[in-house]
Amino acid sequence: MRIGVLTSGGDCPGLNAVIRSVVHRAVVDHGDEVIGFHDGWKGLLEGDHRKLDLDSVAGILARGGTMLGSSRVQPAHLRDGVERARGHVADLGLDAVIPIGGEGTLKAANMLSEAGLPIVGVPKTIDNDIASTDVTFGFDTAVTVATEALDRLKTTAESHQRVMVVEVMGRHTGWIALHSGMAAGAHAIIVPERPFDIDELTAIVGERFSAGKRFAIVVVAEGAKPRPGSMELEEGGKDMYGHERFVGIGNRLAVELETRLGKEARPVILGHVQRGGTPTAYDRVLATRFGWHAVEAAHRGEFGMLTALRGTDIEMVPLADAVQTLKTVPADRYAEAQNVL
Ligand code: F6P
């Protein structure tokens, strides 16, 4: 069998672990040939690729980023390129293509699968918002990085009697905010799923200082929004891929809290540091299992499917189902964390 693999969309710790696993399972156990497309869908559209053998994936298990490179492609560009992609798949004699990506990539994968290409998807995103899988690799690493940052910020906040407003990633969902906030014992956790009330937030932080505490930590997901009428927030418009541009909720909340409470507040934007660097052991294992199962699915001819973690098992689920909805934080999960707004 000949298998093509690519990584698309925002990078994520564990991508290299999937690539390595695909190559190991395919080459060693099945005697397959594997090629990697460069820079995501762009590589497939342009036929830009290289052969992946065991030597080429040596030493990448613990490395962050993606050895193949990644990029975003506008959906219309990909739609226009279906025949080109089909041509490259045929010219290269590929029996399967394994795209590894998040929401946008999986939508594109589904579109190519419906157009008849032999696709087996692998989900990735630090945001953990793919509904079909219990967890995506990259999430555990992002939560670990954010938790360490929160732990560190506590000591400096306490020394200066400050409020630290820590903005974490989470475009549509607050999984990173919820988990890192719970793990670090944050005093308020704000997520996109539940618009916040600035008066309520001010009261929670204010009461803490009134009770004699010397600092407060607020975790806010980048996509969080105020309740209508609670606070004006400028709109940032959309980028060329149709993604909302954020205007900096962390900065804004720090200014609001400082003004309202008369306490010094500092914003900390964790940004892409959550996505960089070595994956945790959990993410390496999940990524490796996804790669292994993607190759097996290809050999069984199970195309149009996605690897998914269900409980402790890896199952194959239809790509078409995976792109219907995002996995948002449910209300009962908020309830388990204190001071969720
Ligand atoms: O989808 C993952 C994610 O990390 C989001 O949380 C974040 O908004 C986005 O990627 C940022 O990606 P980039 O800056 O690479 O476009």
Short mmCIF file of C-alpha atoms and ligand atoms in Angstrom, two decimals:
data_model
loop_
_atom_site.label_atom_id
_atom_site.label_comp_id
_atom_site.label_asym_id
_atom_site.label_seq_id
_atom_site.Cartn_x
_atom_site.Cartn_y
_atom_site.Cartn_z
CA MET A 1 0.00 0.00 0.00
CA ARG A 2 1.11 3.60 -0.55
CA ILE A 3 -0.01 6.10 2.06
CA GLY A 4 0.19 9.92 2.05
CA VAL A 5 0.16 11.89 5.28
CA LEU A 6 -0.18 15.62 5.93
CA THR A 7 -0.64 18.02 8.85
CA SER A 8 -2.89 21.02 8.35
CA GLY A 9 -4.17 24.01 10.35
CA GLY A 10 -2.63 25.33 13.56
CA ASP A 11 0.16 23.09 14.83
CA CYS A 12 -0.19 21.09 18.01
CA PRO A 13 2.13 19.03 20.24
CA GLY A 14 1.88 15.38 19.15
CA LEU A 15 1.72 15.87 15.37
CA ASN A 16 5.19 14.40 14.93
CA ALA A 17 4.24 11.46 17.14
CA VAL A 18 1.35 10.64 14.75
CA ILE A 19 3.60 10.92 11.68
CA ARG A 20 6.18 8.64 13.30
CA SER A 21 3.54 6.14 14.30
CA VAL A 22 2.02 6.05 10.81
CA VAL A 23 5.44 5.43 9.28
CA HIS A 24 6.39 2.75 11.81
CA ARG A 25 3.14 0.83 11.55
CA ALA A 26 2.92 1.14 7.77
CA VAL A 27 6.56 0.49 6.86
CA VAL A 28 7.61 -2.01 9.53
CA ASP A 29 4.42 -4.00 10.01
CA HIS A 30 2.80 -3.79 6.58
CA GLY A 31 5.71 -3.17 4.22
CA ASP A 32 3.97 -0.03 2.93
CA GLU A 33 5.48 3.10 1.44
CA VAL A 34 4.66 6.44 3.05
CA ILE A 35 5.03 9.92 1.65
CA GLY A 36 4.49 13.19 3.50
CA PHE A 37 2.94 16.24 1.86
CA HIS A 38 4.55 19.54 2.82
CA ASP A 39 2.63 22.35 4.50
CA GLY A 40 -0.78 20.73 4.77
CA TRP A 41 -3.35 20.74 1.98
CA LYS A 42 -1.08 23.06 0.02
CA GLY A 43 1.32 20.15 -0.45
CA LEU A 44 -1.45 17.90 -1.73
CA LEU A 45 -2.73 20.56 -4.13
CA GLU A 46 0.76 21.21 -5.47
CA GLY A 47 2.05 17.64 -5.28
CA ASP A 48 4.84 18.86 -3.02
CA HIS A 49 5.98 15.84 -1.01
CA ARG A 50 8.84 13.68 0.20
CA LYS A 51 9.30 10.03 1.02
CA LEU A 52 9.03 9.17 4.71
CA ASP A 53 11.14 6.23 5.83
CA LEU A 54 12.16 5.08 9.30
CA ASP A 55 15.28 7.28 9.30
CA SER A 56 13.31 10.39 8.42
CA VAL A 57 11.08 10.02 11.50
CA ALA A 58 13.85 9.06 13.93
CA GLY A 59 13.98 11.27 17.00
CA ILE A 60 10.74 13.18 16.37
CA LEU A 61 8.46 11.56 18.98
CA ALA A 62 9.13 14.18 21.62
CA ARG A 63 9.49 17.13 19.25
CA GLY A 64 6.75 19.78 19.08
CA GLY A 65 5.46 21.28 15.83
CA THR A 66 5.31 19.20 12.67
CA MET A 67 8.23 17.97 10.59
CA LEU A 68 6.01 18.28 7.49
CA GLY A 69 5.04 21.90 8.04
CA SER A 70 1.47 23.15 8.17
CA SER A 71 -0.65 25.89 6.66
CA ARG A 72 -4.23 27.07 6.45
CA VAL A 73 -6.02 26.96 3.12
CA GLN A 74 -9.18 28.85 2.28
CA PRO A 75 -12.04 26.34 1.86
CA ALA A 76 -12.93 27.75 -1.59
CA HIS A 77 -9.34 27.26 -2.76
CA LEU A 78 -9.46 23.62 -1.70
CA ARG A 79 -12.87 23.09 -3.33
CA ASP A 80 -11.45 24.45 -6.58
CA GLY A 81 -8.47 22.12 -6.19
CA VAL A 82 -10.29 18.79 -5.78
CA GLU A 83 -9.36 17.57 -9.26
CA ARG A 84 -5.74 18.62 -8.79
CA ALA A 85 -5.64 16.73 -5.49
CA ARG A 86 -7.20 13.68 -7.13
CA GLY A 87 -4.60 13.90 -9.89
CA HIS A 88 -1.69 13.94 -7.45
CA VAL A 89 -3.13 11.04 -5.47
CA ALA A 90 -3.43 9.04 -8.71
CA ASP A 91 0.02 10.05 -10.04
CA LEU A 92 1.67 9.10 -6.75
CA GLY A 93 -0.26 5.81 -6.67
CA LEU A 94 -1.65 6.53 -3.22
CA ASP A 95 -4.15 4.08 -1.73
CA ALA A 96 -4.87 6.28 1.29
CA VAL A 97 -4.34 9.84 2.50
CA ILE A 98 -4.18 10.56 6.24
CA PRO A 99 -4.76 14.25 7.02
CA ILE A 100 -4.11 15.21 10.65
CA GLY A 101 -5.97 18.35 11.67
CA GLY A 102 -8.63 20.21 13.60
CA GLU A 103 -12.11 21.43 12.77
CA GLY A 104 -11.25 23.14 9.47
CA THR A 105 -8.99 20.33 8.27
CA LEU A 106 -11.58 17.68 9.08
CA LYS A 107 -14.25 19.61 7.15
CA ALA A 108 -11.89 19.72 4.18
CA ALA A 109 -11.09 16.02 4.65
CA ASN A 110 -14.79 15.21 4.62
CA MET A 111 -15.28 17.24 1.46
CA LEU A 112 -12.43 15.36 -0.29
CA SER A 113 -13.76 12.06 1.01
CA GLU A 114 -17.21 12.82 -0.40
CA ALA A 115 -15.47 13.61 -3.69
CA GLY A 116 -14.18 10.02 -3.65
CA LEU A 117 -10.63 10.34 -2.29
CA PRO A 118 -9.48 7.58 0.11
CA ILE A 119 -9.25 9.61 3.32
CA VAL A 120 -8.68 8.47 6.92
CA GLY A 121 -8.66 11.47 9.28
CA VAL A 122 -6.82 11.99 12.55
CA PRO A 123 -8.15 14.74 14.85
CA LYS A 124 -5.82 17.20 16.57
CA THR A 125 -6.28 20.44 18.46
CA ILE A 126 -5.13 21.87 21.74
CA ASP A 127 -8.67 23.26 22.11
CA ASN A 128 -10.15 19.74 22.61
CA ASP A 129 -13.31 20.79 20.79
CA ILE A 130 -13.77 17.92 18.30
CA ALA A 131 -17.08 16.32 19.28
CA SER A 132 -16.40 12.78 18.03
CA THR A 133 -13.45 12.08 20.28
CA ASP A 134 -13.31 12.25 24.06
CA VAL A 135 -9.92 13.95 23.91
CA THR A 136 -7.60 15.32 21.23
CA PHE A 137 -3.83 15.12 21.62
CA GLY A 138 -2.24 18.49 22.30
CA PHE A 139 -4.88 19.38 24.89
CA ASP A 140 -3.03 17.79 27.79
CA THR A 141 0.17 19.63 26.84
CA ALA A 142 -1.65 22.98 26.55
CA VAL A 143 -3.32 22.47 29.93
CA THR A 144 0.00 21.51 31.50
CA VAL A 145 1.70 24.63 30.11
CA ALA A 146 -1.18 26.89 31.21
CA THR A 147 -1.30 25.32 34.68
CA GLU A 148 2.41 25.83 35.21
CA ALA A 149 2.03 29.47 34.14
CA LEU A 150 -0.86 29.97 36.57
CA ASP A 151 1.09 28.40 39.42
CA ARG A 152 4.00 30.73 38.70
CA LEU A 153 1.80 33.80 38.38
CA LYS A 154 0.30 33.17 41.81
CA THR A 155 3.58 33.86 43.60
CA THR A 156 4.28 37.13 41.81
CA ALA A 157 0.64 38.21 42.13
CA GLU A 158 0.76 37.62 45.88
CA SER A 159 4.02 39.53 46.29
CA HIS A 160 2.48 42.60 44.65
CA GLN A 161 -1.15 42.21 45.76
CA ARG A 162 -2.29 42.10 42.17
CA VAL A 163 -5.00 40.63 40.04
CA MET A 164 -3.57 38.51 37.22
CA VAL A 165 -5.86 38.05 34.25
CA VAL A 166 -4.52 35.13 32.28
CA GLU A 167 -5.81 34.69 28.74
CA VAL A 168 -5.56 31.15 27.40
CA MET A 169 -6.43 29.75 23.96
CA GLY A 170 -9.94 28.56 23.22
CA ARG A 171 -11.60 30.09 20.21
CA HIS A 172 -15.07 28.60 20.67
CA THR A 173 -14.71 26.48 23.78
CA GLY A 174 -13.28 26.86 27.26
CA TRP A 175 -11.70 23.45 27.86
CA ILE A 176 -8.18 24.80 28.41
CA ALA A 177 -9.48 27.58 30.68
CA LEU A 178 -11.61 25.14 32.68
CA HIS A 179 -8.96 22.47 33.15
CA SER A 180 -6.01 24.77 33.82
CA GLY A 181 -8.16 26.97 36.04
CA MET A 182 -9.30 23.98 38.09
CA ALA A 183 -5.79 22.49 38.24
CA ALA A 184 -4.26 25.74 39.48
CA GLY A 185 -7.13 26.81 41.74
CA ALA A 186 -7.96 30.00 39.83
CA HIS A 187 -10.42 32.35 41.50
CA ALA A 188 -12.53 32.94 38.40
CA ILE A 189 -12.77 30.98 35.15
CA ILE A 190 -14.41 32.56 32.12
CA VAL A 191 -15.29 30.51 29.04
CA PRO A 192 -16.86 31.31 25.65
CA GLU A 193 -19.80 28.97 26.27
CA ARG A 194 -21.15 31.22 29.02
CA PRO A 195 -21.06 35.00 28.45
CA PHE A 196 -19.83 36.67 31.65
CA ASP A 197 -21.16 39.59 33.66
CA ILE A 198 -18.44 42.10 34.50
CA ASP A 199 -20.25 43.17 37.71
CA GLU A 200 -20.31 39.57 38.89
CA LEU A 201 -16.61 39.11 38.09
CA THR A 202 -15.74 42.37 39.88
CA ALA A 203 -17.73 41.22 42.92
CA ILE A 204 -15.96 37.82 43.08
CA VAL A 205 -12.50 39.37 42.86
CA GLY A 206 -13.44 42.27 45.17
CA GLU A 207 -14.80 39.93 47.87
CA ARG A 208 -11.55 38.04 47.84
CA PHE A 209 -9.57 41.18 48.67
CA SER A 210 -12.19 42.22 51.27
CA ALA A 211 -11.69 38.83 52.93
CA GLY A 212 -8.04 39.71 53.40
CA LYS A 213 -6.58 37.73 50.51
CA ARG A 214 -3.64 39.38 48.82
CA PHE A 215 -4.12 38.41 45.17
CA ALA A 216 -6.50 36.94 42.63
CA ILE A 217 -6.09 34.87 39.49
CA VAL A 218 -8.66 35.10 36.69
CA VAL A 219 -8.42 32.69 33.74
CA VAL A 220 -10.22 33.73 30.58
CA ALA A 221 -10.49 31.90 27.27
CA GLU A 222 -9.61 34.10 24.30
CA GLY A 223 -13.09 33.65 22.77
CA ALA A 224 -15.01 34.68 25.93
CA LYS A 225 -17.68 37.36 25.52
CA PRO A 226 -19.50 39.63 27.96
CA ARG A 227 -23.22 39.17 28.49
CA PRO A 228 -25.10 41.63 26.26
CA GLY A 229 -25.43 44.92 28.12
CA SER A 230 -22.74 43.96 30.65
CA MET A 231 -19.67 45.49 28.94
CA GLU A 232 -18.93 46.76 25.45
CA LEU A 233 -16.32 44.77 23.56
CA GLU A 234 -14.92 45.90 20.25
CA GLU A 235 -15.33 43.49 17.30
CA GLY A 236 -12.15 42.42 15.51
CA GLY A 237 -13.73 41.22 12.26
CA LYS A 238 -12.62 38.07 10.47
CA ASP A 239 -9.31 36.93 9.03
CA MET A 240 -8.86 35.59 5.48
CA TYR A 241 -9.88 32.09 6.59
CA GLY A 242 -13.13 33.32 8.10
CA HIS A 243 -11.86 33.03 11.70
CA GLU A 244 -12.89 35.69 14.18
CA ARG A 245 -10.02 38.06 15.07
CA PHE A 246 -9.85 38.52 18.82
CA VAL A 247 -9.35 41.97 20.30
CA GLY A 248 -7.75 40.91 23.58
CA ILE A 249 -10.25 40.02 26.27
CA GLY A 250 -7.41 39.57 28.80
CA ASN A 251 -6.13 43.14 28.37
CA ARG A 252 -9.64 44.52 28.51
CA LEU A 253 -10.58 42.65 31.71
CA ALA A 254 -7.36 43.69 33.44
CA VAL A 255 -8.14 47.38 32.72
CA GLU A 256 -11.77 46.97 33.84
CA LEU A 257 -10.86 45.21 37.10
CA GLU A 258 -8.10 47.69 37.94
CA THR A 259 -10.45 50.62 37.36
CA ARG A 260 -13.39 49.11 39.21
CA LEU A 261 -11.46 47.68 42.19
CA GLY A 262 -8.62 50.16 42.56
CA LYS A 263 -6.26 47.17 42.68
CA GLU A 264 -3.36 46.69 40.31
CA ALA A 265 -4.16 44.20 37.58
CA ARG A 266 -1.89 42.69 34.95
CA PRO A 267 -2.89 40.81 31.80
CA VAL A 268 -0.87 37.78 30.73
CA ILE A 269 -1.54 36.40 27.27
CA LEU A 270 -0.19 32.86 27.06
CA GLY A 271 -0.83 32.57 23.32
CA HIS A 272 1.17 30.19 21.18
CA VAL A 273 3.42 29.07 24.01
CA GLN A 274 0.54 26.67 24.78
CA ARG A 275 1.00 25.09 21.37
CA GLY A 276 4.77 24.92 21.21
CA GLY A 277 7.34 22.50 22.56
CA THR A 278 7.40 18.89 23.56
CA PRO A 279 4.13 16.97 24.04
CA THR A 280 3.32 15.41 27.41
CA ALA A 281 3.54 11.63 27.78
CA TYR A 282 -0.28 11.44 27.56
CA ASP A 283 -0.32 13.28 24.24
CA ARG A 284 2.54 11.19 22.82
CA VAL A 285 0.65 8.01 23.65
CA LEU A 286 -2.68 9.22 22.25
CA ALA A 287 -1.03 10.53 19.08
CA THR A 288 0.85 7.25 18.61
CA ARG A 289 -2.36 5.24 19.03
CA PHE A 290 -4.19 7.45 16.52
CA GLY A 291 -1.44 6.93 13.95
CA TRP A 292 -1.46 3.15 14.46
CA HIS A 293 -5.24 2.93 14.08
CA ALA A 294 -5.32 5.22 11.04
CA VAL A 295 -3.00 2.84 9.19
CA GLU A 296 -5.10 -0.15 10.23
CA ALA A 297 -8.28 1.59 9.03
CA ALA A 298 -6.61 2.31 5.68
CA HIS A 299 -5.73 -1.37 5.33
CA ARG A 300 -9.32 -2.35 6.07
CA GLY A 301 -10.48 0.14 3.44
CA GLU A 302 -12.40 2.16 6.03
CA PHE A 303 -12.29 5.52 4.27
CA GLY A 304 -14.25 8.63 5.18
CA MET A 305 -13.54 7.77 8.82
CA LEU A 306 -11.72 9.41 11.72
CA THR A 307 -9.78 7.95 14.65
CA ALA A 308 -11.47 8.78 17.94
CA LEU A 309 -10.83 8.09 21.62
CA ARG A 310 -13.95 6.64 23.25
CA GLY A 311 -13.31 5.88 26.90
CA THR A 312 -9.97 4.09 26.69
CA ASP A 313 -10.49 2.58 23.22
CA ILE A 314 -9.68 3.99 19.81
CA GLU A 315 -12.66 3.66 17.48
CA MET A 316 -13.28 4.73 13.90
CA VAL A 317 -16.15 7.22 13.47
CA PRO A 318 -17.54 8.80 10.28
CA LEU A 319 -15.84 12.03 9.25
CA ALA A 320 -19.23 13.40 8.30
CA ASP A 321 -20.40 13.13 11.93
CA ALA A 322 -17.22 14.66 13.30
CA VAL A 323 -17.70 17.96 11.50
CA GLN A 324 -21.30 18.60 12.56
CA THR A 325 -20.82 20.23 15.96
CA LEU A 326 -18.09 21.34 18.32
CA LYS A 327 -17.66 19.79 21.74
CA THR A 328 -18.44 22.61 24.13
CA VAL A 329 -18.03 22.55 27.91
CA PRO A 330 -21.37 21.31 29.32
CA ALA A 331 -23.06 23.09 32.24
CA ASP A 332 -22.41 20.26 34.69
CA ARG A 333 -18.69 20.52 34.03
CA TYR A 334 -18.82 24.25 34.90
CA ALA A 335 -20.61 23.36 38.07
CA GLU A 336 -17.72 21.19 39.20
CA ALA A 337 -15.31 24.13 39.09
CA GLN A 338 -15.66 26.87 41.65
CA ASN A 339 -16.05 30.48 40.55
CA VAL A 340 -17.02 29.75 36.99
CA LEU A 341 -18.88 32.75 35.70
O1 F6P B 1 -7.36 25.97 17.09
C1 F6P B 1 -6.30 26.05 17.96
C2 F6P B 1 -5.91 27.44 18.24
O2 F6P B 1 -4.85 27.23 19.08
C3 F6P B 1 -6.97 28.38 18.83
O3 F6P B 1 -7.20 28.24 20.18
C4 F6P B 1 -6.39 29.72 18.49
O4 F6P B 1 -7.37 30.73 18.44
C5 F6P B 1 -5.83 29.50 17.14
O5 F6P B 1 -5.41 28.15 17.12
C6 F6P B 1 -4.73 30.45 16.78
O6 F6P B 1 -4.09 30.01 15.65
P1 F6P B 1 -3.17 30.87 14.67
O7 F6P B 1 -2.67 32.06 15.41
O8 F6P B 1 -2.10 29.91 14.30
O9 F6P B 1 -4.03 31.23 13.50
#
